[in-house]
Every structure is written in C-alpha cells, then in structure tokens.
Coordinates of C-alpha atoms and ligand atoms in Angstrom, one line a residue:
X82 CA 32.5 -45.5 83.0
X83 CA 35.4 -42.9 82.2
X84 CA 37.4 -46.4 81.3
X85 CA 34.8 -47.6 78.3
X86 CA 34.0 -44.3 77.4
X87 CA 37.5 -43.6 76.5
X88 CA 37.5 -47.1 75.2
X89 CA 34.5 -46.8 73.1
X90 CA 36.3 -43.4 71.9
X91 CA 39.7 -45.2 70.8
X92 CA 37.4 -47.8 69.2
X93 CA 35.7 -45.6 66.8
X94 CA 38.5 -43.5 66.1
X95 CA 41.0 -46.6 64.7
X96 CA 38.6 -48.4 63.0
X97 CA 38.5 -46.4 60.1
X98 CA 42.4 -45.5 60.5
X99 CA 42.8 -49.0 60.0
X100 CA 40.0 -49.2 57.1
X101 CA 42.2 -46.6 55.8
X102 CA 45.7 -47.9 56.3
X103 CA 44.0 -51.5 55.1
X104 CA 42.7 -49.8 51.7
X105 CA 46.2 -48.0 51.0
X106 CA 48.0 -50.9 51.6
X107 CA 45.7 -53.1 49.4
X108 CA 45.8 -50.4 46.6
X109 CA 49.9 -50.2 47.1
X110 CA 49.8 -54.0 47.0
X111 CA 47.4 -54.0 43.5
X112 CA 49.7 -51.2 42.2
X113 CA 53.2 -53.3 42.7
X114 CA 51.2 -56.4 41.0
X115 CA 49.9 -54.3 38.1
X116 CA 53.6 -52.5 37.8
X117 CA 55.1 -56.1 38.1
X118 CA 52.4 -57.7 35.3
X119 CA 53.4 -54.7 33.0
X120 CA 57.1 -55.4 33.4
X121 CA 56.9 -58.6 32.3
X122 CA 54.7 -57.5 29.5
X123 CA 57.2 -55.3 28.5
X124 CA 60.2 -57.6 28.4
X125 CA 58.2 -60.6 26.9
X126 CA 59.8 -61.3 23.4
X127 CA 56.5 -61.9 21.9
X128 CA 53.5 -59.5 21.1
X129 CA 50.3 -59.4 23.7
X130 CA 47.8 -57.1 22.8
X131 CA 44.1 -57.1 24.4
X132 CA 41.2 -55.9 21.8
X133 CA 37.5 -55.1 22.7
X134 CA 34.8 -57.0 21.5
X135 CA 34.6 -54.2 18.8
X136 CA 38.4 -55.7 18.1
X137 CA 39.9 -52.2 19.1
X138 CA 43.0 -52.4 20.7
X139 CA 43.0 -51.3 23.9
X140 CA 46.2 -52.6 25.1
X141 CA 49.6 -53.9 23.3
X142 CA 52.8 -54.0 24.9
X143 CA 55.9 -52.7 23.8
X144 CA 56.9 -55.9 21.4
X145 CA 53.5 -56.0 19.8
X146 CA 53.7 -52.3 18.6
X147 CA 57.4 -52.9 17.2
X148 CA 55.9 -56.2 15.1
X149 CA 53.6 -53.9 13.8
X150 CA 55.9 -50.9 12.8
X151 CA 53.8 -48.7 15.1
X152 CA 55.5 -45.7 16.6
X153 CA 56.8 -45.8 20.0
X154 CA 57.2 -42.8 20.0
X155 CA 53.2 -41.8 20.2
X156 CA 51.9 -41.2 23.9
X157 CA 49.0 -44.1 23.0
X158 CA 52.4 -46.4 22.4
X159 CA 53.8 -45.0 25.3
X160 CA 50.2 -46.0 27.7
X161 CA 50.5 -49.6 26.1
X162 CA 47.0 -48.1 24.5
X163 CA 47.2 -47.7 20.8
X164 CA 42.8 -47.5 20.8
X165 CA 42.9 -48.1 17.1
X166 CA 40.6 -51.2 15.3
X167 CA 43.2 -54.1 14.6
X168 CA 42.9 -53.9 11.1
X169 CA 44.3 -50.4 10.8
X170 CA 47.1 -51.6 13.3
X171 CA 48.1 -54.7 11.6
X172 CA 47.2 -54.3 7.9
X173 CA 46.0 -58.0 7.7
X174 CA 42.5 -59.0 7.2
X175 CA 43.7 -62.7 8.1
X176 CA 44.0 -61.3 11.5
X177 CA 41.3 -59.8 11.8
X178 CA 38.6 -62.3 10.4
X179 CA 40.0 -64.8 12.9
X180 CA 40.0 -62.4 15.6
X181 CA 36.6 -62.1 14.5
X182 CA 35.9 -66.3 14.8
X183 CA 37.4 -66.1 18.0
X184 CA 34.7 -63.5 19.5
X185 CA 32.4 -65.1 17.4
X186 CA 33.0 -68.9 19.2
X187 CA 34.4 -68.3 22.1
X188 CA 37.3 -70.7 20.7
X189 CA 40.9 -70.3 20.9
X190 CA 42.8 -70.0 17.3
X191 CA 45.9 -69.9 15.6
X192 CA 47.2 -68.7 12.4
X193 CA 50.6 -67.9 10.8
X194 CA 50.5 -64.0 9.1
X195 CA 52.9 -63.4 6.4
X196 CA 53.3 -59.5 5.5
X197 CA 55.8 -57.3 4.4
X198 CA 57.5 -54.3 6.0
X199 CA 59.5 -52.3 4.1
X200 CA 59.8 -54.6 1.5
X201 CA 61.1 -57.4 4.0
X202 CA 59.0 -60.1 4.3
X203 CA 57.6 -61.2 7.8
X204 CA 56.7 -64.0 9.3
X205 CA 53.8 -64.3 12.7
X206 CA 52.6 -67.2 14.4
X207 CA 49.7 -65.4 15.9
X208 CA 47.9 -66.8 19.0
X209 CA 44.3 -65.7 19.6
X210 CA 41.8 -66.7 22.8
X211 CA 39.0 -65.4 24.0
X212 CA 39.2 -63.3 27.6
X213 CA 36.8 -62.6 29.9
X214 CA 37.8 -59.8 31.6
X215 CA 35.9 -59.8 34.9
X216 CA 33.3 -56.9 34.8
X217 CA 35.0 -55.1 31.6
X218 CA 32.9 -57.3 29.3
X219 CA 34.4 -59.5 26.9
X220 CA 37.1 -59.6 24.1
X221 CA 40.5 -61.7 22.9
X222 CA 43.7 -61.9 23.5
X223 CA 46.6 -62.1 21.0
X224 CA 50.2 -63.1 21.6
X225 CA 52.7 -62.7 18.6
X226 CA 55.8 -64.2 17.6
X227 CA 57.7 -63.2 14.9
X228 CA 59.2 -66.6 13.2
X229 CA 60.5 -64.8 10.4
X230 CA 64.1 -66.2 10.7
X231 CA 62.6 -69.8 11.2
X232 CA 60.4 -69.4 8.0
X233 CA 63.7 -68.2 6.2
X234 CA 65.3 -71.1 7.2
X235 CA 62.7 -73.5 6.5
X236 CA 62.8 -71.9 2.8
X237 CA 66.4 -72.3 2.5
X238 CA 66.3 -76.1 3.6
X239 CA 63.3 -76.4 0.9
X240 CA 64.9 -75.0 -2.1
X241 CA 68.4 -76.6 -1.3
X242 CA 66.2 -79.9 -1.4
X243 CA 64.9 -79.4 -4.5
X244 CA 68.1 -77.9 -6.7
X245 CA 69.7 -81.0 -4.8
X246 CA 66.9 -83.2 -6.7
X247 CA 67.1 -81.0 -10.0
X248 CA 71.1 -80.9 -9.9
X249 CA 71.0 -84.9 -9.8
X250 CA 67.6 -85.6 -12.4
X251 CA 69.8 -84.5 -15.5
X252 CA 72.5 -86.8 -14.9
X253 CA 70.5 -89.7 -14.0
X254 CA 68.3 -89.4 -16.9
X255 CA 71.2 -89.2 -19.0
X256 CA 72.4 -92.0 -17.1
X257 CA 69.3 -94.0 -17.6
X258 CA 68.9 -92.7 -21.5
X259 CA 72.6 -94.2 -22.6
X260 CA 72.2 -97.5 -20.7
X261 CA 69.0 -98.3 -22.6
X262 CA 70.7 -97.3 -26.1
X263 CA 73.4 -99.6 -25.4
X264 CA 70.9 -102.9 -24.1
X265 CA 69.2 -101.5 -27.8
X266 CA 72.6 -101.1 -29.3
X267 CA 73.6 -103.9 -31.8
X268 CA 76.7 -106.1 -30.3
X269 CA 78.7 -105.2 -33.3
X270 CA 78.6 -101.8 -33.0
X271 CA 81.5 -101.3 -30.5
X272 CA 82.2 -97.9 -31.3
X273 CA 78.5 -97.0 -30.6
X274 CA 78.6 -98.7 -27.5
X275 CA 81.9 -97.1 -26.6
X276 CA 80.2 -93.8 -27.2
X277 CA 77.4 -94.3 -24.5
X278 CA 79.6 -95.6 -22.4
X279 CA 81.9 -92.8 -22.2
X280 CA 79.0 -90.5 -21.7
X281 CA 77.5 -92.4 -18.9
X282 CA 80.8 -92.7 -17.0
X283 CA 80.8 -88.7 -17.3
X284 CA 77.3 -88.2 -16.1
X285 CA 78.2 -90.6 -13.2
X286 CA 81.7 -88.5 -12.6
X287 CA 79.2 -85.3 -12.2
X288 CA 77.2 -87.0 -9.9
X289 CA 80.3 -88.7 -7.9
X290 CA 81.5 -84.7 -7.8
X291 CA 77.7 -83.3 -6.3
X292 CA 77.9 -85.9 -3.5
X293 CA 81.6 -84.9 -2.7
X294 CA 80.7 -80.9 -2.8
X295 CA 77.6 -81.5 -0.6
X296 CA 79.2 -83.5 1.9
X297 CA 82.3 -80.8 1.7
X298 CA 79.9 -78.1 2.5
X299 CA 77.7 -80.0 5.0
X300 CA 81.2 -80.7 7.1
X301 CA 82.4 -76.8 6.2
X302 CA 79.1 -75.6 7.6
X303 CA 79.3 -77.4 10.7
X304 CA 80.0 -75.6 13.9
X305 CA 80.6 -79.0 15.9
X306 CA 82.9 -81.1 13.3
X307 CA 86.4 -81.0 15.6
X308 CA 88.9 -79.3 13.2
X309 CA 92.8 -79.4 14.4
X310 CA 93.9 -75.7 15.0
X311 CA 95.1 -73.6 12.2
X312 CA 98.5 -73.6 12.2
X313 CA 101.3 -70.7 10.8
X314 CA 101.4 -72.2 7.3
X315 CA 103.9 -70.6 4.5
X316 CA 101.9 -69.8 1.2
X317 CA 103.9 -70.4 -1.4
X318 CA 103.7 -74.2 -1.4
X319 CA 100.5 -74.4 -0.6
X320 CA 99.6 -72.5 -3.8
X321 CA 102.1 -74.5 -6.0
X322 CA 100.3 -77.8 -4.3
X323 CA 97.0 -76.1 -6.0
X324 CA 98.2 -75.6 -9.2
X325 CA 99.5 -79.0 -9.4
X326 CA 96.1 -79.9 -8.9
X327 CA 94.8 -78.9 -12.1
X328 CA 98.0 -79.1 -14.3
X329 CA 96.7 -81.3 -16.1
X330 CA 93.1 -79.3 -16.6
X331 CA 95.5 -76.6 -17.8
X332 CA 97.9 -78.2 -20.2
X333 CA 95.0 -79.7 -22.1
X334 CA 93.7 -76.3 -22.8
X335 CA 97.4 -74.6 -22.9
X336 CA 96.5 -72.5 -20.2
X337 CA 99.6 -71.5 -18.0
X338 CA 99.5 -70.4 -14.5
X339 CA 101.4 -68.1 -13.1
X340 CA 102.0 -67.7 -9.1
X341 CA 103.2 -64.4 -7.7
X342 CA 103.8 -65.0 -3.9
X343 CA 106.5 -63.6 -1.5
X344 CA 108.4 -66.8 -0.6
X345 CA 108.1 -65.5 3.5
X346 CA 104.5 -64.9 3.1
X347 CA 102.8 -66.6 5.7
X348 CA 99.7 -67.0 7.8
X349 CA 97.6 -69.1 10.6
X350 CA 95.2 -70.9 8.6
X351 CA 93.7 -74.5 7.7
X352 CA 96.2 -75.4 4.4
X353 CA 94.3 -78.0 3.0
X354 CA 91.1 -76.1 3.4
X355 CA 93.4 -73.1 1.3
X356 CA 94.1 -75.9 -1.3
X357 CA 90.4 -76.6 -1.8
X358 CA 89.6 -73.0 -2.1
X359 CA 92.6 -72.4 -5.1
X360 CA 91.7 -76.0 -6.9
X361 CA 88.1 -74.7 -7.2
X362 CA 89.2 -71.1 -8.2
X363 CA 91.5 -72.2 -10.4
X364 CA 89.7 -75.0 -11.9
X365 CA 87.0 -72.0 -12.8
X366 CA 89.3 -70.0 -14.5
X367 CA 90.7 -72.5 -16.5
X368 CA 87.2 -73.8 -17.6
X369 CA 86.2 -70.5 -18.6
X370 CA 88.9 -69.0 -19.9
X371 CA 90.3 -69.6 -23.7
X372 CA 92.6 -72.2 -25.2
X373 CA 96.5 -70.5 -24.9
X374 CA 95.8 -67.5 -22.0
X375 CA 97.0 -67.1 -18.6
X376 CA 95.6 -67.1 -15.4
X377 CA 97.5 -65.6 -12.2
X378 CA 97.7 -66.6 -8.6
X379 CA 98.7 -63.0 -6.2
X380 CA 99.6 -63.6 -2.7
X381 CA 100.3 -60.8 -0.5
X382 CA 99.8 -59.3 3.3
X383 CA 97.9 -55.9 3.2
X384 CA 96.4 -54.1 6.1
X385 CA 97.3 -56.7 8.2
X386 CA 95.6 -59.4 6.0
X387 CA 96.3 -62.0 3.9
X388 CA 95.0 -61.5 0.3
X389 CA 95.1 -64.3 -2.3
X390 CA 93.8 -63.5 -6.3
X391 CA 92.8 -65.7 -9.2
X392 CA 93.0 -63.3 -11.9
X393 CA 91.9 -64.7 -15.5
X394 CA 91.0 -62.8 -18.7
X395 CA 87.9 -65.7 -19.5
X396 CA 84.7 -64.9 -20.3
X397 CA 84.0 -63.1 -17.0
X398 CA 80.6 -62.6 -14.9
X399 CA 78.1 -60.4 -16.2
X400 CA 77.1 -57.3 -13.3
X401 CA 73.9 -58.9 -12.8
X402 CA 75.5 -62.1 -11.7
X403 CA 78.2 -61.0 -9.1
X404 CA 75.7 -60.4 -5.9
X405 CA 74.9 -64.2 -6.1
X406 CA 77.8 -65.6 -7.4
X407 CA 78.6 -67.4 -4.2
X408 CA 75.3 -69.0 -3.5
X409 CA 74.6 -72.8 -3.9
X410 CA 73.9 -74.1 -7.2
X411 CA 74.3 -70.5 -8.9
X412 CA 75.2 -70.8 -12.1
X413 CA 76.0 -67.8 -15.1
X414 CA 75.1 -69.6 -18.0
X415 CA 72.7 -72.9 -16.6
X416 CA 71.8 -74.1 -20.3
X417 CA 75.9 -74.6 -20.9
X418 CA 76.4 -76.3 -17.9
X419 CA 73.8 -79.2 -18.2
X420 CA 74.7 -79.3 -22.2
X421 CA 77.8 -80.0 -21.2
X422 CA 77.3 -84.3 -20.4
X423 CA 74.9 -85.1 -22.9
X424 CA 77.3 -84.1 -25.9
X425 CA 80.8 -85.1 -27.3
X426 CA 82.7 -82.7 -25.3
X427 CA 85.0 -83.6 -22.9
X428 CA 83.8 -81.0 -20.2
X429 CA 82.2 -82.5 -17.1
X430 CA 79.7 -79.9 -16.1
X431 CA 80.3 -78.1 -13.0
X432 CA 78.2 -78.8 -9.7
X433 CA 77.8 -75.2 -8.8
X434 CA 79.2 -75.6 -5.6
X435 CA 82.5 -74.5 -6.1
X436 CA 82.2 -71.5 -5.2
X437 CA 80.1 -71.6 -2.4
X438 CA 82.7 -73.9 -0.7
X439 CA 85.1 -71.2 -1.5
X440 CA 82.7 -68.7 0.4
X441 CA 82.5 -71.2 3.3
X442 CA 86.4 -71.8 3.7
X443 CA 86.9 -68.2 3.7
X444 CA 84.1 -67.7 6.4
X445 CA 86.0 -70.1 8.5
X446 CA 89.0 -68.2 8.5
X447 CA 87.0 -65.0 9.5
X448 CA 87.5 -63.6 6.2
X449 CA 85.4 -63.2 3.1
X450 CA 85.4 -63.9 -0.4
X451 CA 85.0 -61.1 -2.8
X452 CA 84.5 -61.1 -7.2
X453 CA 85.8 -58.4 -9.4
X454 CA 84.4 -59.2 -12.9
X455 CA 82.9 -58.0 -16.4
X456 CA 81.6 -60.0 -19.1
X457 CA 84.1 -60.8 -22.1
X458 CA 87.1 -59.5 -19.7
X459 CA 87.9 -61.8 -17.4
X460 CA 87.3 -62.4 -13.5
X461 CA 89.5 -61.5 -10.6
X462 CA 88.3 -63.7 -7.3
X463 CA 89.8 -62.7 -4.1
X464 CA 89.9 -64.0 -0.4
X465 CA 90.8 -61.6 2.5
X466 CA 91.9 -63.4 5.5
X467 CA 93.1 -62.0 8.8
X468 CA 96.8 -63.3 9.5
X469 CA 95.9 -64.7 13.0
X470 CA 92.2 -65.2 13.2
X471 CA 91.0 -65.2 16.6
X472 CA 87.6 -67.0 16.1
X473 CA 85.7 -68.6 13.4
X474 CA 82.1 -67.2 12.3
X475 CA 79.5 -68.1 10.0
X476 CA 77.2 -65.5 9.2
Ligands
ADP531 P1 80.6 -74.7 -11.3 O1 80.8 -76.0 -10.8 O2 79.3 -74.5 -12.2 O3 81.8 -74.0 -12.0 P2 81.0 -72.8 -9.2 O4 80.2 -72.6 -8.0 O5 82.4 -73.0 -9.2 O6 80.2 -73.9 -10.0 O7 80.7 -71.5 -10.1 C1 79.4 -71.0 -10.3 C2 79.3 -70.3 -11.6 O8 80.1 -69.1 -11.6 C3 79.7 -71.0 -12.8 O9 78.7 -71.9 -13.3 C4 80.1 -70.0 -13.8 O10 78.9 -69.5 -14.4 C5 80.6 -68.8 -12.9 N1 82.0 -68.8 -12.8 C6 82.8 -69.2 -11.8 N2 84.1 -68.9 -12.0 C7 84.2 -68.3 -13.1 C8 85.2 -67.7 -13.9 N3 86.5 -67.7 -13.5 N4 84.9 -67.1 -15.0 C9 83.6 -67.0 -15.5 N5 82.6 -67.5 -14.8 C10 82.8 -68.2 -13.7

C-alpha cells in the first residue's frame, strides 16, 4: 500500500514536470526555428515582405526595406514590421494593383517595377503569391530582386546595336546610291564614273575601319583573350613608331609633330596597345586641327606614373562634350562627320571609336584617360598609367 501510494504520488507529481519541461523544450525548439527562419531572411539578397489581405505590410526583411529607401533606422524597420499599406512603402501603383490580382485570384504573378530613387533609376523583378497563413487569415507574399545592373546592361547592348546599325546605314546607302549612278552613268563619261567610284571606295574604307574598331574593342574588352605579359618597354620609340603612323595624314595638312620624351623613360606596359592609343590620338588632332599648326607628344614619369599628352591647338571640345567624350560612337559635331563621304573631300569620316579604344587601352593598363579642352583652343588628351601595373581592371 505504502509502495503504490508513494508510487501514485511520484506519478502525479512528474507528469506535469514533464508537461512542463516538454512545453519549454518545444517553445525553445520553435524559438531556434523562428530565429533561424529570420536569419536567413535577413541575409537573403532579395526583398520578402508579407502583406495582409488589406495589403499592409506586416513583415519585410532587412533587404526589402533597403529596395525601398525605408529607414532602418525606425524600430518598425528594426521588428521586420514596417505596418504601413504597400503603396505608401513602395510608391508604385503597378505593385500594388497586382498585389491586388493576386488576393483577388488566388494566382501567383510577376512583374518587373521600374522607379527612380534619387534620381537613379531602378530596376525590380517582383514576385507575388498568395499565402495562406494557417489560422492568421490570408494574404501574399512578395520576393524582390533588384535587376537594376542587368537592365543597364541589357540597355547598353541595345543602343550599341542600333548606333552599330545607324553607324553602318550612311555608308551603305552611299554605297548603294553611287553604284546605281554609275550602272545609270553613260560609258563615256569616265570622269563621272571615276567620281563615284572614288566615293564608294571611301564609304567602303569607313566601313572596313568600323569593323576593325569593333572587333578592336570587342578583343580590348575581353577579360579571357590571353594577352603576353606587359613587358619594361622604353617610350621614346614607341612614340616615334606612332607618329610614323600618320606622317603622311600630317604632311598633307602641313601639320608637324613634335615628341618631347626623356630618351630613359620607360614603363611595363603592352607597346603595340600604346601605339594604337597615340595613332588614334594623334590621328584626332591632326584631323581637327588647321592646315600649318603643331601638335605635341609629352612623355614623362610623375608621381610614380607614367604620363603621355597629345596637345593640339584644333578646334577643341566644347565643356558640354568632355564627360562623354570617351563613350562609343560619341561624336562633337555628328552632321560633319557623316558629310564627310558623300562630298569631294578627301576626309574619311571618323568611326567614333577612337577614342573609346583609347579609354579601353588605358583601363587595361590600370590607368585612365583624361581630356583638357575648350572650343576654338585646342585639346590636350592625356593617359596616366602606373609604371608597373600590378593587375588589370575594367570598370
Ligand atoms: P572619330 O573617329 O569621330 O574621330 P573618336 O572617338 O576618335 O571618333 O573621337 C570622337 C569625337 O571627339 C570626334 O568625332 C570629335 O568630335 C572629337 N575629337 C576627338 N579628338 C579631337 C581633337 N583632338 N580635337 C577636337 N575634337 C576631337
């Protein structure tokens, strides 16, 4: 009797120890889930947010505020709870009428929301599905990724594409316009013919120089193309190799160029990529500079840094030209340069890439590619290059 009554007594008195230890357990266990749910919220790299079915927000992680340019700072950032409608959290009524659609179907959507923060323009692929969440009534769920960069890239590619197509209409129409006067030409009239001729040949010169810039750039740009090492290269004849280049360019417009360059000078660098750089800088300044002046060539080591000018006193750059000098296809005066093949000059218009190859051979030497100009006074281009670059970067 004494034996089950004591029994009975230790009976009742673990049973709800146990209960008890059983429910602390269970609520530690829930609490390490829900701590390691919201730890992988908070280092996701895309915005979740929950919203109610009255599409308040009653939980975004870390990322999704940031997208949004909603303070961190604010203790409803800082409980993942901002409790505000989505449309006053995320400005776009895009969002929000197919947030509404979603609730509205019970179907899954997904949209791409462009909006601008700042003035910067950005791109999210937005992800929205319904969620049932067990006893809390409904609502959706939204998972965003910013795909700004991609969209930037995608409108890169797109307008390279179509100044590619422009850059190559004018010639082939001119192409196409002087082959048709000469089938229309009468036989006899060989100077006529002559005429065309030469003006097709020119057009097909521009177009032989586009395909050579692109591919140029195209192999400068990528990462992968195996490239011997740079070596220790002396200066001097590599700038006298440049000028040769376009002696005759120069001579025709009694231009004279003048190279000042310690004879010692050197530096680690990629010489014929150098070469390419001075032809196209020089071949600029002689093109727009006038008949009889003088363009300079400066090389020197400052700051531990080789420096290399093309100074000319040409027409120059106007201010409002200089921050996008460098890009592809930019050109001052775009009229002149597609004049230039249809007339009876002897100028073969320009491709526009010349420069932006210069931009790209300095990038690979880890140095840049600056412009000093003002209209009517001339232009002074300039590359900085470290004397023993230790990597290559594209930016
Ligand atoms: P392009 O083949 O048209 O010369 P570039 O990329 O070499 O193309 O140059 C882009 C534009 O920059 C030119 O069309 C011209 O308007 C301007 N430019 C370049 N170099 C000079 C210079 N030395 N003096 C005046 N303008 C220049």
């Amino acid at each position: 009797m004494a034996f089950f009554s004591s029994f009975k007594k230790t009976k009742l008195n673990t049973e709800p120890e146990k209960e008890t230890r059983e429910l602390e357990q269970r609520a530690a266990s829930a609490e390490a889930k829900s701590r390691r749910l919201e730890s992988i919220l908070s280092s996701m790299p895309e915005g979740v947010g929950v919203l109610d079915t009255g599409l308040k927000i009653t939980y975004a992680n870390p990322r999704l505020c940031s997208l949004f340019g909603f303070n961190s700072g604010t203790e409803a950032a800082k409980k993942n709870s901002p409790d505000m409608p989505l449309l006053s959290f995320s400005h776009s009524e895009e969002l929000e009428a197919a947030a509404q659609q979603v609730l509205a179907t019970g179907r899954p959507s997904e949209l791409t929301v462009k909006r601008y923060a700042s003035g910067v323009e950005q791109h999210f692929r937005v992800f929205i599905a319904p969620l049932d969440m067990a006893g809390t009534g409904q609502g959706v769920v939204i998972v965003v990724s910013d795909i700004s960069r991609l969209a930037r890239l995608e409108q890169v590619r797109k307008d390279f594409a179509a100044n590619v197509s422009h850059e190559l209409r004018t010639p082939i129409q001119v192409v196409k316009g002087f082959a048709e006067n000469i089938l229309n030409s009468s036989q006899d009239d060989r100077e006529q013919i002559r005429h065309f001729a030469e003006i097709i040949n020119k057009n097909a010169q521009t177009m032989e120089n586009i395909t050579y810039d692109l591919l140029s750039l195209v192999s400068l740009e990528d990462e992968n193309n195996p490239r011997p090492p740079m070596e220790e290269t002396a200066l001097a004849p590599l700038i006298a190799e440049a000028a040769g280049m376009v002696e005759i360019a120069a001579k025709k417009r009694d231009i004279s160029v003048e190279i000042y360059c310690p004879p010692d000078l050197s530096a680690k660098l990629y010489g014929s990529l150098i070469i390419q750089a001075l032809v196209n800088l020089l071949d600029n300044a002689i093109k727009y500079s006038g008949a009889g002046s003088r363009v300079k060539v400066y090389a020197y080591e400052e700051e531990r840094q080789l420096v290399i000018e093309v100074k000319d006193k040409g027409i120059g750059i106007p201010m409002e030209h200089i921050g996008r000098i460098f890009e592809r296809f930019y050109r001052v005066d775009k009229a002149r340069s597609r004049e230039a093949n249809s007339g009876d000059n002897e100028i073969v218009s320009g491709t526009g890439l010349g420069l932006a190859i210069v931009r790209h051979i300095a990038l690979l030497h880890n140095g840049t590619a600056e412009l000093e100009s003002h209209a009517g006074e001339g232009s002074l281009f300039r590359l900085r290059l470290p004397l023993k670059p230790d990597v290559a970067c594209f930016d």
